[in-house]
mmCIF file of C-alpha atoms in Angstrom:
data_model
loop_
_atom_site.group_PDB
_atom_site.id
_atom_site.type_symbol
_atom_site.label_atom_id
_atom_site.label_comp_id
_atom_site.label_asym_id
_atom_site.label_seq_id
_atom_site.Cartn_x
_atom_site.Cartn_y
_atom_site.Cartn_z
ATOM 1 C CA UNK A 243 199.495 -182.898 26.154
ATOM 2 C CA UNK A 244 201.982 -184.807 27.671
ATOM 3 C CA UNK A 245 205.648 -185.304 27.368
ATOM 4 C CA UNK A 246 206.766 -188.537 25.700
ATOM 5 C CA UNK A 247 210.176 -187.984 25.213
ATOM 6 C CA UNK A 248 213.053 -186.371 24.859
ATOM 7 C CA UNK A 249 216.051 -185.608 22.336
ATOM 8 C CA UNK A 250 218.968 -184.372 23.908
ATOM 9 C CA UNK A 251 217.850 -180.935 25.854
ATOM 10 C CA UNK A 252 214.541 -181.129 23.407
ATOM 11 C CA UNK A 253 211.550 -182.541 25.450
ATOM 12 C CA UNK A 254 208.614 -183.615 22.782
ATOM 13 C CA UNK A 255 205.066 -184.065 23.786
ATOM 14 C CA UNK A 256 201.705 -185.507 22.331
ATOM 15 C CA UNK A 257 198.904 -183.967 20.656
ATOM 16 C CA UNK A 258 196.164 -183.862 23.254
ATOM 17 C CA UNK A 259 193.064 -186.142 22.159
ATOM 18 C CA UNK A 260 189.891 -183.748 22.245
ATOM 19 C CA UNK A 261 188.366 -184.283 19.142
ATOM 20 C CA UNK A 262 190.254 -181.784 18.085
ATOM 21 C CA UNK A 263 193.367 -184.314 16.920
ATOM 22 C CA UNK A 264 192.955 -184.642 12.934
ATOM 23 C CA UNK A 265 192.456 -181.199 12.326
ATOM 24 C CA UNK A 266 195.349 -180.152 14.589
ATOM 25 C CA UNK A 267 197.543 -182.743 12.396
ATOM 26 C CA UNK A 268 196.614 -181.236 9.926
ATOM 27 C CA UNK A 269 197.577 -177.768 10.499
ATOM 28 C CA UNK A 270 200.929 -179.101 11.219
ATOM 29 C CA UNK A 271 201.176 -180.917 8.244
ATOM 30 C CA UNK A 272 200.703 -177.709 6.376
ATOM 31 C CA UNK A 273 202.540 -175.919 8.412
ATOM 32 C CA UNK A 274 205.782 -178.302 8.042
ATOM 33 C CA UNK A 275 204.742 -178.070 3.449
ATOM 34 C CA UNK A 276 204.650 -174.087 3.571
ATOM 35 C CA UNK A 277 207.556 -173.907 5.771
ATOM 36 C CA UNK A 278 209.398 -176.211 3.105
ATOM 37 C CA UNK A 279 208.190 -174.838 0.093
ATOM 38 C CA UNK A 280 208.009 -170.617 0.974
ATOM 39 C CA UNK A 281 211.635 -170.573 2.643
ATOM 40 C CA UNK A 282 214.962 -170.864 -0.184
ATOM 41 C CA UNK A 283 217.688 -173.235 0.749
ATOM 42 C CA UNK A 284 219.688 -170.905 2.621
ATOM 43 C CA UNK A 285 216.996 -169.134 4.553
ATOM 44 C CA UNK A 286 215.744 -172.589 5.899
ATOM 45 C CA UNK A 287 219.484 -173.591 6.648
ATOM 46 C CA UNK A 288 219.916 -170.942 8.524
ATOM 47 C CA UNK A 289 216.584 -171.704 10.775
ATOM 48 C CA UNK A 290 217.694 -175.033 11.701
ATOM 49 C CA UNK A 291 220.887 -173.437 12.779
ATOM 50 C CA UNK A 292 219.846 -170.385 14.751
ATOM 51 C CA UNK A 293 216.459 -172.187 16.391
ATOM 52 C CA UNK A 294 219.340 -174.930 17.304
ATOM 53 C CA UNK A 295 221.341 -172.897 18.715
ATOM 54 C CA UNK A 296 218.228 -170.630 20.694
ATOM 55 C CA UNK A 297 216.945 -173.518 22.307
ATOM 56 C CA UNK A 298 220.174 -174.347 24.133
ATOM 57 C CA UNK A 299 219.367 -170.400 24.945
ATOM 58 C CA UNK A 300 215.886 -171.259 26.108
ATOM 59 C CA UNK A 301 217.275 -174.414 27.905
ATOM 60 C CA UNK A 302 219.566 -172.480 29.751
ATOM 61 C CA UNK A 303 217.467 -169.657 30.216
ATOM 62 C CA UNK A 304 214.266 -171.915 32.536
ATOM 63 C CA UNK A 305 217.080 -173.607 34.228
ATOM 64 C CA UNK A 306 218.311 -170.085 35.669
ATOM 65 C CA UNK A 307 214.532 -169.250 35.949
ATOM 66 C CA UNK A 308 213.094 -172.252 37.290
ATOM 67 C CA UNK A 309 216.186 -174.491 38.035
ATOM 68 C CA UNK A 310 214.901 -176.827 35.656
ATOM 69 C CA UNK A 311 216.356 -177.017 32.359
ATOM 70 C CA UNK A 312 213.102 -176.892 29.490
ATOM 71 C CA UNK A 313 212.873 -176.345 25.607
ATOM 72 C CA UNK A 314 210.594 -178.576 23.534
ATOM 73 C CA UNK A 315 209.942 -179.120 19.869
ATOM 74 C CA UNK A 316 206.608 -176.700 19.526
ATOM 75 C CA UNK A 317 209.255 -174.088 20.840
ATOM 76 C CA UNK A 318 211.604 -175.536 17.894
ATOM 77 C CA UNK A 319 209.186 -175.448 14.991
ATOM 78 C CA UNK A 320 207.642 -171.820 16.206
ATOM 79 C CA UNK A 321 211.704 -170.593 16.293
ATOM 80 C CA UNK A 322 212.155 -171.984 12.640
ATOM 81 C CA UNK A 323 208.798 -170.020 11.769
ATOM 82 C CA UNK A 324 209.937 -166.926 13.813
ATOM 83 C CA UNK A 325 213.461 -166.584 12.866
ATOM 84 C CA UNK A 326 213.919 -164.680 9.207
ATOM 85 C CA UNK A 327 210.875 -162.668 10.738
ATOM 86 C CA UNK A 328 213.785 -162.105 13.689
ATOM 87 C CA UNK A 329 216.654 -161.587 11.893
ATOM 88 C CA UNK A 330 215.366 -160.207 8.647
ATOM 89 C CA UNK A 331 212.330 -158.160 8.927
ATOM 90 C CA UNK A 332 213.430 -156.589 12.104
ATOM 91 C CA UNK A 333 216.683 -156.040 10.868
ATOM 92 C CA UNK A 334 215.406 -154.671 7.931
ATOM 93 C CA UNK A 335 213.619 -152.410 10.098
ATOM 94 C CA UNK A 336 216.196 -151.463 12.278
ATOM 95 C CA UNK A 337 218.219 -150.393 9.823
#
C-alpha cells in the first residue's frame, strides 16, 4: 500500500490492488459493523478517546525511535479494537 494522505499526525494509506481488494473491503466493512454494534456507547466513546490519545503516543514514540514522526489509521482502527481488551480484560486480570 501506499500512503495517500494524511490527517493531522494520522498518515492513511491505500488498499494494495492484488486481487485480493474486494474481499479485504470487505473484512473491513465488517469489521467497522461488529465494532459498532458489539461495543455500548460508553465503551466505544472511550476507544475513540484513548486510541486518540495513543497515537499521539505512537507518533511521538517513532519520532524518538526513528526521528520521524509515524502513526496511521490501520494503527487507529486496531487501537479501537485493542483497547477494552487493554484496559478491561487485563485489568480485570490484574486485579
Amino acid at each position: 500500500s501506499r500512503c495517500v494522505g494524511k490527517v493531522l499526525h494520522v498518515s492513511y494509506h491505500s488498499i494494495p490492488n492484488d486481487g485480493l481488494q474486494q474481499q479485504k473491503i470487505l473484512v473491513l466493512v465488517v469489521a467497522v459493523a461488529v465494532w459498532f454494534l458489539a461495543y455500548p456507547a460508553a465503551t466505544k466513546l472511550r476507544c475513540i478517546i484513548c486510541a486518540t490519545l495513543y497515537s499521539f503516543t505512537e507518533c511521538s514514540f517513532t519520532y524518538f525511535e526513528r526521528g520521524l514522526p509515524y502513526t496511521s489509521v490501520a494503527q487507529f482502527c486496531g487501537n479501537l479494537f485493542y483497547v477494552p481488551i487493554l484496559l478491561d480484560l487485563y485489568g480485570w486480570a490484574l486485579q
